[in-house]
CSV table of C-alpha atoms in Angstrom, one decimal:
chain,number,residue,atom,x,y,z
A,1,UNK,CA,5.0,-1.6,-13.4
A,2,UNK,CA,8.2,-3.6,-14.0
A,3,UNK,CA,10.1,-1.2,-11.6
A,4,UNK,CA,7.7,-2.1,-8.7
A,5,UNK,CA,7.9,-5.8,-9.5
A,6,UNK,CA,11.7,-5.5,-9.4
A,7,UNK,CA,11.5,-4.0,-5.9
A,8,UNK,CA,9.3,-6.9,-4.8
A,9,UNK,CA,11.6,-9.4,-6.5
A,10,UNK,CA,14.6,-8.2,-4.5
A,11,UNK,CA,12.6,-8.0,-1.4
A,12,UNK,CA,11.3,-11.6,-1.8
A,13,UNK,CA,14.8,-12.9,-2.4
A,14,UNK,CA,15.9,-11.3,0.9
A,15,UNK,CA,12.9,-12.6,2.7
A,16,UNK,CA,13.4,-16.2,1.5
A,17,UNK,CA,17.0,-16.1,2.8
A,18,UNK,CA,15.8,-14.8,6.1
A,19,UNK,CA,13.2,-17.6,6.3
A,20,UNK,CA,15.8,-20.3,5.7
A,21,UNK,CA,18.1,-18.7,8.3
A,22,UNK,CA,15.3,-18.9,10.9
A,23,UNK,CA,13.9,-22.3,9.9
A,24,UNK,CA,14.7,-23.7,13.3
A,25,UNK,CA,11.3,-22.6,14.6
A,26,UNK,CA,9.7,-25.3,12.6
A,27,UNK,CA,12.3,-28.0,13.3
A,28,UNK,CA,14.5,-27.4,10.2
A,29,UNK,CA,18.2,-26.8,11.0
A,30,UNK,CA,19.0,-23.3,9.8
A,31,UNK,CA,22.0,-22.6,7.6
A,32,UNK,CA,23.8,-19.7,6.0
A,33,UNK,CA,23.4,-19.4,2.2
A,34,UNK,CA,25.9,-18.2,-0.3
A,35,UNK,CA,24.5,-15.3,-2.3
A,36,UNK,CA,25.2,-15.0,-6.0
A,37,UNK,CA,24.2,-11.4,-6.7
A,38,UNK,CA,24.8,-11.6,-10.4
A,39,UNK,CA,22.3,-14.5,-10.6
A,40,UNK,CA,19.9,-12.6,-8.4
A,41,UNK,CA,20.1,-9.6,-10.7
A,42,UNK,CA,19.6,-11.8,-13.7
A,43,UNK,CA,16.4,-13.2,-12.1
A,44,UNK,CA,15.1,-9.7,-11.5
A,45,UNK,CA,15.8,-8.8,-15.2
A,46,UNK,CA,14.1,-11.9,-16.4
A,47,UNK,CA,11.0,-11.1,-14.4
A,48,UNK,CA,11.0,-7.6,-15.8
A,49,UNK,CA,11.4,-8.9,-19.3
A,50,UNK,CA,8.5,-11.4,-18.8
A,51,UNK,CA,6.3,-8.6,-17.5
A,52,UNK,CA,7.2,-5.9,-20.0
A,53,UNK,CA,5.2,-7.3,-23.0
A,54,UNK,CA,2.0,-6.6,-21.0
A,55,UNK,CA,2.6,-2.8,-21.5
A,56,UNK,CA,4.6,-3.0,-24.8
A,57,UNK,CA,3.8,-0.9,-27.9
A,58,UNK,CA,3.5,-4.2,-29.8
A,59,UNK,CA,0.7,-5.4,-27.6
A,60,UNK,CA,-1.1,-2.1,-27.9
A,61,UNK,CA,-0.7,-2.1,-31.7
A,62,UNK,CA,-2.1,-5.7,-31.7
A,63,UNK,CA,-5.2,-4.2,-30.0
A,64,UNK,CA,-5.7,-1.8,-32.9
A,65,UNK,CA,-4.1,1.2,-31.2
A,66,UNK,CA,-1.8,3.5,-33.1
A,67,UNK,CA,1.5,4.0,-31.1
A,68,UNK,CA,3.7,6.9,-32.1
A,69,UNK,CA,7.2,7.2,-30.7
A,70,UNK,CA,8.5,10.7,-30.0
A,71,UNK,CA,8.4,13.8,-27.8
A,72,UNK,CA,4.9,15.3,-27.6
A,73,UNK,CA,4.0,18.9,-26.8
A,74,UNK,CA,0.7,20.7,-26.9
A,75,UNK,CA,0.2,23.4,-29.4
A,76,UNK,CA,-3.4,24.1,-28.6
A,77,UNK,CA,-6.4,22.6,-26.8
A,78,UNK,CA,-7.0,20.1,-29.7
A,79,UNK,CA,-3.5,19.7,-31.2
A,80,UNK,CA,-0.2,18.0,-30.4
A,81,UNK,CA,3.2,18.3,-32.0
A,82,UNK,CA,5.2,15.0,-32.0
A,83,UNK,CA,8.7,15.6,-33.3
A,84,UNK,CA,7.4,18.1,-35.9
A,85,UNK,CA,4.3,16.2,-36.8
A,86,UNK,CA,1.0,17.9,-36.0
A,87,UNK,CA,-1.7,15.6,-34.6
A,88,UNK,CA,-5.3,16.7,-33.9
A,89,UNK,CA,-7.5,15.2,-31.2
A,90,UNK,CA,-11.0,15.3,-29.8
A,91,UNK,CA,-9.9,14.3,-26.3
A,92,UNK,CA,-6.5,13.7,-24.7
A,93,UNK,CA,-5.2,12.0,-21.6
A,94,UNK,CA,-1.9,13.1,-20.0
A,95,UNK,CA,-0.3,10.1,-18.3
A,96,UNK,CA,3.4,10.9,-18.3
A,97,UNK,CA,4.1,9.5,-14.9
A,98,UNK,CA,6.7,10.6,-12.4
A,99,UNK,CA,10.4,10.6,-11.8
A,100,UNK,CA,12.4,10.1,-8.5
A,101,UNK,CA,13.1,13.3,-6.5
A,102,UNK,CA,16.8,13.8,-5.8
A,103,UNK,CA,17.3,16.5,-3.1
A,104,UNK,CA,19.9,19.2,-3.9
A,105,UNK,CA,21.8,18.2,-0.8
A,106,UNK,CA,22.5,14.8,-2.3
A,107,UNK,CA,23.3,15.8,-5.9
A,108,UNK,CA,27.0,15.5,-5.4
A,109,UNK,CA,26.7,12.0,-4.1
A,110,UNK,CA,25.5,10.8,-7.5
A,111,UNK,CA,22.8,8.7,-5.7
A,112,UNK,CA,21.0,5.7,-7.1
A,113,UNK,CA,17.2,5.9,-7.3
A,114,UNK,CA,14.4,3.4,-7.7
A,115,UNK,CA,14.8,3.9,-11.5
A,116,UNK,CA,18.6,3.2,-11.6
A,117,UNK,CA,19.4,0.8,-8.8
A,118,UNK,CA,18.3,-2.2,-10.8
A,119,UNK,CA,21.0,-1.5,-13.4
A,120,UNK,CA,23.7,-1.9,-10.8
A,121,UNK,CA,22.3,-4.8,-8.6
A,122,UNK,CA,25.3,-7.1,-9.1
A,123,UNK,CA,27.8,-4.3,-8.5
A,124,UNK,CA,26.4,-2.8,-5.4
A,125,UNK,CA,29.0,-2.3,-2.6
A,126,UNK,CA,28.7,-3.8,0.8
A,127,UNK,CA,27.7,-0.6,2.6
A,128,UNK,CA,24.5,1.1,1.5
A,129,UNK,CA,22.6,4.2,2.8
A,130,UNK,CA,19.0,4.6,2.0
A,131,UNK,CA,17.6,8.1,2.4
A,132,UNK,CA,13.8,8.1,3.0
A,133,UNK,CA,11.7,6.1,5.5
A,134,UNK,CA,8.6,5.7,3.4
A,135,UNK,CA,7.4,2.5,1.9
A,136,UNK,CA,10.1,2.2,-0.8
A,137,UNK,CA,12.9,3.1,1.5
A,138,UNK,CA,11.8,0.5,4.1
A,139,UNK,CA,11.3,-2.2,1.4
A,140,UNK,CA,14.8,-1.6,-0.1
A,141,UNK,CA,16.5,-1.3,3.3
A,142,UNK,CA,15.2,-4.6,4.5
A,143,UNK,CA,15.7,-6.4,1.3
A,144,UNK,CA,19.4,-5.4,0.9
A,145,UNK,CA,20.1,-6.0,4.6
A,146,UNK,CA,18.7,-9.6,4.2
A,147,UNK,CA,20.9,-10.0,1.1
A,148,UNK,CA,24.0,-9.3,3.1
A,149,UNK,CA,24.6,-5.6,2.8
A,150,UNK,CA,25.3,-3.2,5.7
A,151,UNK,CA,22.4,-0.8,5.5
A,152,UNK,CA,21.8,2.6,7.1
A,153,UNK,CA,18.3,4.0,6.7
A,154,UNK,CA,17.9,7.8,7.2
A,155,UNK,CA,14.5,9.4,7.8
A,156,UNK,CA,14.0,13.1,8.5
A,157,UNK,CA,10.8,12.5,10.5
A,158,UNK,CA,10.6,11.0,13.9
A,159,UNK,CA,8.9,7.9,12.6
A,160,UNK,CA,8.9,5.6,9.6
A,161,UNK,CA,5.9,5.2,7.3
A,162,UNK,CA,4.2,8.4,8.4
A,163,UNK,CA,1.1,7.8,6.3
A,164,UNK,CA,0.2,4.9,8.7
A,165,UNK,CA,-0.5,4.8,12.4
A,166,UNK,CA,2.5,5.3,14.6
A,167,UNK,CA,2.6,1.7,15.9
A,168,UNK,CA,2.8,0.4,12.3
A,169,UNK,CA,6.0,2.3,11.6
A,170,UNK,CA,7.4,1.3,15.0
A,171,UNK,CA,6.8,-2.4,14.1
A,172,UNK,CA,8.7,-2.0,10.9
A,173,UNK,CA,11.5,-0.1,12.6
A,174,UNK,CA,11.9,-2.9,15.1
A,175,UNK,CA,12.1,-5.5,12.4
A,176,UNK,CA,14.6,-3.5,10.4
A,177,UNK,CA,16.8,-3.2,13.5
A,178,UNK,CA,16.5,-6.9,14.0
A,179,UNK,CA,17.7,-7.4,10.4
A,180,UNK,CA,20.7,-5.3,11.1
A,181,UNK,CA,19.6,-2.1,9.5
A,182,UNK,CA,20.8,1.0,11.4
A,183,UNK,CA,17.7,3.2,11.5
A,184,UNK,CA,18.3,7.0,12.0
A,185,UNK,CA,15.1,8.8,12.6
A,186,UNK,CA,14.7,12.6,13.0
A,187,UNK,CA,17.9,12.9,10.9
A,188,UNK,CA,18.3,15.1,7.8
A,189,UNK,CA,21.0,14.9,5.2
A,190,UNK,CA,22.3,18.4,4.7
A,191,UNK,CA,25.1,17.8,2.2
A,192,UNK,CA,27.2,15.2,0.5
A,193,UNK,CA,30.8,15.2,-0.8
A,194,UNK,CA,32.9,12.5,-2.6
A,195,UNK,CA,35.4,10.6,-0.5
A,196,UNK,CA,37.9,7.8,-1.1
A,197,UNK,CA,35.8,4.9,-2.4
A,198,UNK,CA,32.5,6.4,-1.6
A,199,UNK,CA,30.6,9.4,-0.2
A,200,UNK,CA,30.6,11.4,3.0
A,201,UNK,CA,27.1,12.6,4.1
A,202,UNK,CA,26.6,15.5,6.4
A,203,UNK,CA,23.8,14.6,8.7
A,204,UNK,CA,21.8,16.4,11.4
A,205,UNK,CA,22.7,14.0,14.2
A,206,UNK,CA,25.4,13.6,16.8
A,207,UNK,CA,27.8,12.6,14.0
A,208,UNK,CA,29.0,15.4,11.8
A,209,UNK,CA,29.6,13.1,8.8
A,210,UNK,CA,28.8,9.6,7.7
A,211,UNK,CA,31.1,7.6,5.4
A,212,UNK,CA,29.1,5.3,3.0
A,213,UNK,CA,29.9,3.4,-0.2
A,214,UNK,CA,26.7,4.2,-2.0
A,215,UNK,CA,23.5,6.2,-1.5
A,216,UNK,CA,20.0,5.2,-2.6
A,217,UNK,CA,17.4,8.0,-2.6
A,218,UNK,CA,13.7,7.1,-1.9
A,219,UNK,CA,12.2,10.4,-0.8
A,220,UNK,CA,9.4,10.7,-3.3
A,221,UNK,CA,8.6,11.3,-6.9
A,222,UNK,CA,7.9,14.3,-9.0
A,223,UNK,CA,5.3,14.5,-11.9
A,224,UNK,CA,6.7,14.6,-15.4
A,225,UNK,CA,5.3,17.7,-17.1
A,226,UNK,CA,8.3,19.6,-18.4
A,227,UNK,CA,8.3,20.0,-22.1
A,228,UNK,CA,4.6,19.2,-22.6
A,229,UNK,CA,3.8,22.9,-23.1
A,230,UNK,CA,0.6,22.4,-21.0
A,231,UNK,CA,-0.1,26.2,-20.9
A,232,UNK,CA,-0.5,26.2,-24.7
A,233,UNK,CA,-3.5,23.9,-24.1
A,234,UNK,CA,-4.9,25.8,-21.1
A,235,UNK,CA,-3.9,23.0,-18.7
A,236,UNK,CA,-3.0,24.3,-15.3
A,237,UNK,CA,-0.6,22.8,-12.8
A,238,UNK,CA,0.2,23.6,-9.2
A,239,UNK,CA,3.6,24.9,-7.9
A,240,UNK,CA,4.9,21.3,-7.7
A,241,UNK,CA,4.0,20.5,-11.3
A,242,UNK,CA,1.0,18.4,-10.4
A,243,UNK,CA,-1.8,18.6,-13.1
A,244,UNK,CA,-4.9,20.0,-11.6
A,245,UNK,CA,-8.0,17.8,-12.2
A,246,UNK,CA,-11.5,17.4,-10.8
A,247,UNK,CA,-13.1,14.2,-9.6
A,248,UNK,CA,-13.6,13.0,-13.2
A,249,UNK,CA,-9.9,13.6,-13.9
A,250,UNK,CA,-10.8,16.5,-16.3
A,251,UNK,CA,-8.1,19.2,-16.3
A,252,UNK,CA,-8.8,22.9,-16.6
A,253,UNK,CA,-9.3,22.3,-20.3
A,254,UNK,CA,-12.6,20.3,-20.7
A,255,UNK,CA,-11.4,17.9,-23.4
A,256,UNK,CA,-8.0,17.1,-21.8
A,257,UNK,CA,-7.7,14.6,-18.9
A,258,UNK,CA,-4.8,13.5,-16.7
A,259,UNK,CA,-4.2,10.2,-14.9
A,260,UNK,CA,-1.7,8.4,-12.7
A,261,UNK,CA,1.3,9.9,-10.9
A,262,UNK,CA,1.0,13.2,-12.9
A,263,UNK,CA,-2.0,14.2,-10.8
A,264,UNK,CA,-0.3,13.6,-7.5
A,265,UNK,CA,0.0,10.8,-5.0
A,266,UNK,CA,-0.4,8.3,-3.8
A,267,UNK,CA,1.9,6.9,-6.6
A,268,UNK,CA,0.4,3.4,-6.9
A,269,UNK,CA,0.3,1.3,-10.1
A,270,UNK,CA,-3.2,0.0,-9.4
A,271,UNK,CA,-4.5,3.6,-8.7
A,272,UNK,CA,-2.9,4.7,-12.0
A,273,UNK,CA,-4.7,1.9,-13.8
A,274,UNK,CA,-8.0,3.0,-12.3
A,275,UNK,CA,-7.3,6.6,-13.3
A,276,UNK,CA,-6.5,5.5,-16.8
A,277,UNK,CA,-9.7,3.5,-17.3
A,278,UNK,CA,-11.8,6.3,-15.8
A,279,UNK,CA,-10.1,9.1,-17.9
A,280,UNK,CA,-10.3,7.1,-21.1
A,281,UNK,CA,-14.0,6.3,-20.6
A,282,UNK,CA,-14.8,9.9,-19.8
A,283,UNK,CA,-12.9,11.3,-22.7
A,284,UNK,CA,-14.1,8.8,-25.4
A,285,UNK,CA,-17.8,8.6,-24.4
A,286,UNK,CA,-18.4,12.0,-22.7
A,287,UNK,CA,-19.1,10.3,-19.4
A,288,UNK,CA,-18.8,11.8,-15.9
A,289,UNK,CA,-17.4,8.8,-14.0
A,290,UNK,CA,-15.5,9.8,-10.8
A,291,UNK,CA,-12.4,8.3,-9.5
A,292,UNK,CA,-12.3,6.1,-6.4
A,293,UNK,CA,-10.7,8.0,-3.5
A,294,UNK,CA,-12.2,6.5,-0.4
A,295,UNK,CA,-11.0,2.9,-0.7
A,296,UNK,CA,-7.5,2.9,-2.3
A,297,UNK,CA,-5.6,0.0,-0.8
A,298,UNK,CA,-1.9,0.4,-0.1
A,299,UNK,CA,0.6,-2.4,0.5
A,300,UNK,CA,4.2,-2.1,1.8
A,301,UNK,CA,6.3,-5.1,0.9
A,302,UNK,CA,8.3,-5.4,4.0
A,303,UNK,CA,8.3,-8.3,6.5
A,304,UNK,CA,5.9,-8.1,8.1
A,305,UNK,CA,3.9,-6.9,5.2
A,306,UNK,CA,1.7,-3.8,5.7
A,307,UNK,CA,-1.7,-3.3,4.1
A,308,UNK,CA,-4.1,-0.5,4.6
A,309,UNK,CA,-7.2,1.0,3.2
A,310,UNK,CA,-9.3,4.1,4.1
A,311,UNK,CA,-8.8,6.2,7.2
A,312,UNK,CA,-6.2,5.5,9.8
A,313,UNK,CA,-7.1,5.1,13.5
A,314,UNK,CA,-5.2,8.3,14.4
A,315,UNK,CA,-7.1,10.3,11.8
A,316,UNK,CA,-10.5,8.8,12.8
A,317,UNK,CA,-9.9,9.7,16.4
A,318,UNK,CA,-9.0,13.3,15.5
A,319,UNK,CA,-12.0,13.7,13.3
A,320,UNK,CA,-14.6,11.8,15.3
A,321,UNK,CA,-13.3,11.6,18.9
A,322,UNK,CA,-16.7,10.4,20.3
A,323,UNK,CA,-17.8,8.2,17.4
A,324,UNK,CA,-14.7,6.3,16.3
A,325,UNK,CA,-14.2,2.7,17.2
A,326,UNK,CA,-10.8,1.0,16.7
A,327,UNK,CA,-10.9,-2.8,17.0
A,328,UNK,CA,-7.5,-4.6,17.2
A,329,UNK,CA,-6.9,-8.3,17.1
A,330,UNK,CA,-3.4,-9.7,17.6
A,331,UNK,CA,-2.3,-12.6,15.5
A,332,UNK,CA,-1.4,-14.7,18.6
A,333,UNK,CA,-5.1,-15.5,18.5
A,334,UNK,CA,-5.1,-16.6,14.9
A,335,UNK,CA,-4.6,-20.4,14.3
A,336,UNK,CA,-2.9,-20.0,10.9
A,337,UNK,CA,-0.4,-17.5,12.4
A,338,UNK,CA,0.3,-19.8,15.3
A,339,UNK,CA,1.0,-22.8,13.1
A,340,UNK,CA,3.3,-20.6,10.9
A,341,UNK,CA,5.1,-19.2,13.9
A,342,UNK,CA,4.1,-15.7,12.8
A,343,UNK,CA,2.2,-14.3,15.7
A,344,UNK,CA,3.8,-10.8,15.7
A,345,UNK,CA,1.2,-9.1,13.5
A,346,UNK,CA,-2.3,-7.7,14.0
A,347,UNK,CA,-5.4,-6.6,12.2
A,348,UNK,CA,-7.1,-3.3,12.9
A,349,UNK,CA,-10.6,-2.3,11.9
A,350,UNK,CA,-11.6,1.4,12.1
A,351,UNK,CA,-15.3,2.2,12.3
A,352,UNK,CA,-17.4,5.4,12.6
A,353,UNK,CA,-20.9,4.9,13.9
A,354,UNK,CA,-20.8,1.3,12.9
A,355,UNK,CA,-19.6,1.9,9.3
A,356,UNK,CA,-16.2,0.5,8.3
A,357,UNK,CA,-14.0,3.5,7.3
A,358,UNK,CA,-10.5,1.9,7.4
A,359,UNK,CA,-8.5,-1.2,8.0
A,360,UNK,CA,-4.8,-2.0,8.6
A,361,UNK,CA,-3.2,-5.4,8.5
A,362,UNK,CA,0.4,-6.0,9.8
A,363,UNK,CA,1.2,-9.7,8.9
A,364,UNK,CA,2.5,-12.0,6.3
A,365,UNK,CA,0.5,-11.8,3.1
A,366,UNK,CA,-1.4,-8.7,4.4
A,367,UNK,CA,-1.8,-7.5,0.8
A,368,UNK,CA,-3.8,-10.6,-0.1
A,369,UNK,CA,-6.3,-9.9,2.6
A,370,UNK,CA,-7.0,-6.2,2.2
A,371,UNK,CA,-9.1,-6.3,-1.0
A,372,UNK,CA,-12.1,-7.7,0.8
A,373,UNK,CA,-12.0,-5.0,3.4
A,374,UNK,CA,-11.5,-2.3,0.7
A,375,UNK,CA,-14.7,-3.5,-0.9
A,376,UNK,CA,-16.6,-3.0,2.4
A,377,UNK,CA,-15.1,0.5,2.8
A,378,UNK,CA,-15.9,1.4,-0.9
A,379,UNK,CA,-19.6,0.5,-0.6
A,380,UNK,CA,-19.9,2.2,2.9
A,381,UNK,CA,-20.5,-1.2,4.5
A,382,UNK,CA,-20.5,-1.9,8.2
A,383,UNK,CA,-18.5,-3.9,10.7
A,384,UNK,CA,-21.4,-6.3,10.6
A,385,UNK,CA,-20.8,-6.9,6.9
A,386,UNK,CA,-17.3,-8.2,7.7
A,387,UNK,CA,-18.7,-10.4,10.5
A,388,UNK,CA,-21.5,-11.7,8.2
A,389,UNK,CA,-19.1,-12.8,5.5
A,390,UNK,CA,-17.9,-16.3,5.7
A,391,UNK,CA,-14.1,-16.5,5.7
A,392,UNK,CA,-12.1,-19.7,5.0
A,393,UNK,CA,-10.3,-21.4,7.9
A,394,UNK,CA,-7.4,-21.5,8.6
A,395,UNK,CA,-6.2,-18.4,6.9
A,396,UNK,CA,-4.8,-15.0,7.8
A,397,UNK,CA,-7.8,-13.3,6.3
A,398,UNK,CA,-10.0,-14.8,9.0
A,399,UNK,CA,-8.5,-12.3,11.5
A,400,UNK,CA,-10.7,-9.5,10.1
A,401,UNK,CA,-13.8,-11.7,10.6
A,402,UNK,CA,-12.8,-12.6,14.1
A,403,UNK,CA,-12.2,-8.9,15.0
A,404,UNK,CA,-15.5,-7.9,13.6
A,405,UNK,CA,-17.4,-10.7,15.3
A,406,UNK,CA,-15.8,-9.9,18.6
A,407,UNK,CA,-16.8,-6.3,18.2
A,408,UNK,CA,-20.4,-7.3,17.5
A,409,UNK,CA,-20.5,-9.6,20.5
A,410,UNK,CA,-19.1,-6.8,22.7
A,411,UNK,CA,-21.9,-4.6,21.5
A,412,UNK,CA,-24.5,-7.3,22.5
A,413,UNK,CA,-22.9,-7.4,26.0
A,414,UNK,CA,-23.6,-3.6,26.5
A,415,UNK,CA,-25.9,-3.0,29.5
A,416,UNK,CA,-28.6,-1.3,27.4
A,417,UNK,CA,-28.5,-3.9,24.7
A,418,UNK,CA,-28.7,-6.7,27.3
A,419,UNK,CA,-31.7,-5.0,29.0
A,420,UNK,CA,-33.5,-4.7,25.7
A,421,UNK,CA,-32.7,-8.2,24.5
A,422,UNK,CA,-33.5,-9.6,27.9
A,423,UNK,CA,-37.0,-8.0,27.7
A,424,UNK,CA,-37.4,-9.3,24.2
A,425,UNK,CA,-36.5,-12.8,25.2
A,426,UNK,CA,-38.9,-12.6,28.2
A,427,UNK,CA,-41.7,-11.7,25.8
A,428,UNK,CA,-40.8,-14.5,23.4
A,429,UNK,CA,-40.6,-17.0,26.3
A,430,UNK,CA,-43.9,-15.9,27.6
A,431,UNK,CA,-45.4,-16.2,24.2
A,432,UNK,CA,-44.0,-19.7,23.8
A,433,UNK,CA,-45.4,-20.7,27.2
A,434,UNK,CA,-48.8,-19.3,26.2
A,435,UNK,CA,-48.8,-21.2,22.9
A,436,UNK,CA,-47.8,-24.5,24.7
A,437,UNK,CA,-50.6,-23.9,27.3
A,438,UNK,CA,-53.1,-23.2,24.6
A,439,UNK,CA,-52.1,-26.3,22.6
A,440,UNK,CA,-52.4,-28.6,25.7
A,441,UNK,CA,-55.8,-27.0,26.5
A,442,UNK,CA,-57.2,-27.6,23.0
A,443,UNK,CA,-56.0,-31.2,23.1
A,444,UNK,CA,-57.8,-31.9,26.4
A,445,UNK,CA,-61.0,-30.2,25.1
A,446,UNK,CA,-61.0,-32.6,22.2
């Protein structure tokens, strides 16, 4: 958790500098700021230190939980060995997390990872290369570029943020380029070798080699299962080391569960917390609660911020070509975005036969608006549910309401609907005329 918060802290520092440099849009004379990287690194570490007690052994012990330090390995389906001490259990949860993947081609570059870069913040050189165009790679590239580094981002695929719709990755790529990041897409790193004062990367582009000062790898994470002796407990993993579980997070051994990154992506702190609560309840109380898979929100802390839940528009159109509705609303129609001078974003609602199955927001504070849409997706609600929910004005969140309301109005304007509603209104008007005539007649008869 503190690692993720550190990433956001560095990102926010870069974004604040960027905001001040572009303050002329609201009538404030922009200026260049002097960056004290040592003080910035100290701020990140203070934030980490403030957050750390929430997950500390001391806090857990204060809740009445026994915390044992040591290396654990299974010796059976109901026993663990912890540094020579045998511990029996009725149920167990494997929650050993994940570690950054370092490709063999980059091993000689001694790259930094998301687990180690925070230890060298104040000493990072001016030229950085980030390998990996997923969420973390984009976040770090933008943050360090806005903090004054020369950054190259290398992604093997033809687009960034492949888990989202193509225009989402394109929007982030444009902003990264505007921030001075050199974005190399469709480019693979095939090797690395030390050079004077840095590293030479062999890349699959027009250039045979790329000289850089330091490399940061952000190409994914691998579950930590080595040394647990899972086979001794009958717990199976796949070829990538991911623990195999069912919808209740039960492993192939009925009384052993697994939660978090160790069961495979997406690697999200809030998803791991949901896993942990589900697995613990099932193990302790013999319940059969299932994990939430349909409505897992994801946030990318770039500028603009990206938030998504459910199915993407591309996937919905592939699966339901005749039944998928995609409703986009640009932020140049949102009053809050206009007053903030941030009209470059949009909200996207994805529906299947009227039911909301996904949503994407590209805008400042997108992560603060996605939870309400995630709830509608979770309970299989409709576009009408979004339109029927009162949203505060002026906010960014009202964009989802306006998109949903516009979609409903468009549905009412359909020829068939207009015909039916026209007939219904004619009947109602006729009935009203008859009632008025009957009332007048009875008055005269009196």
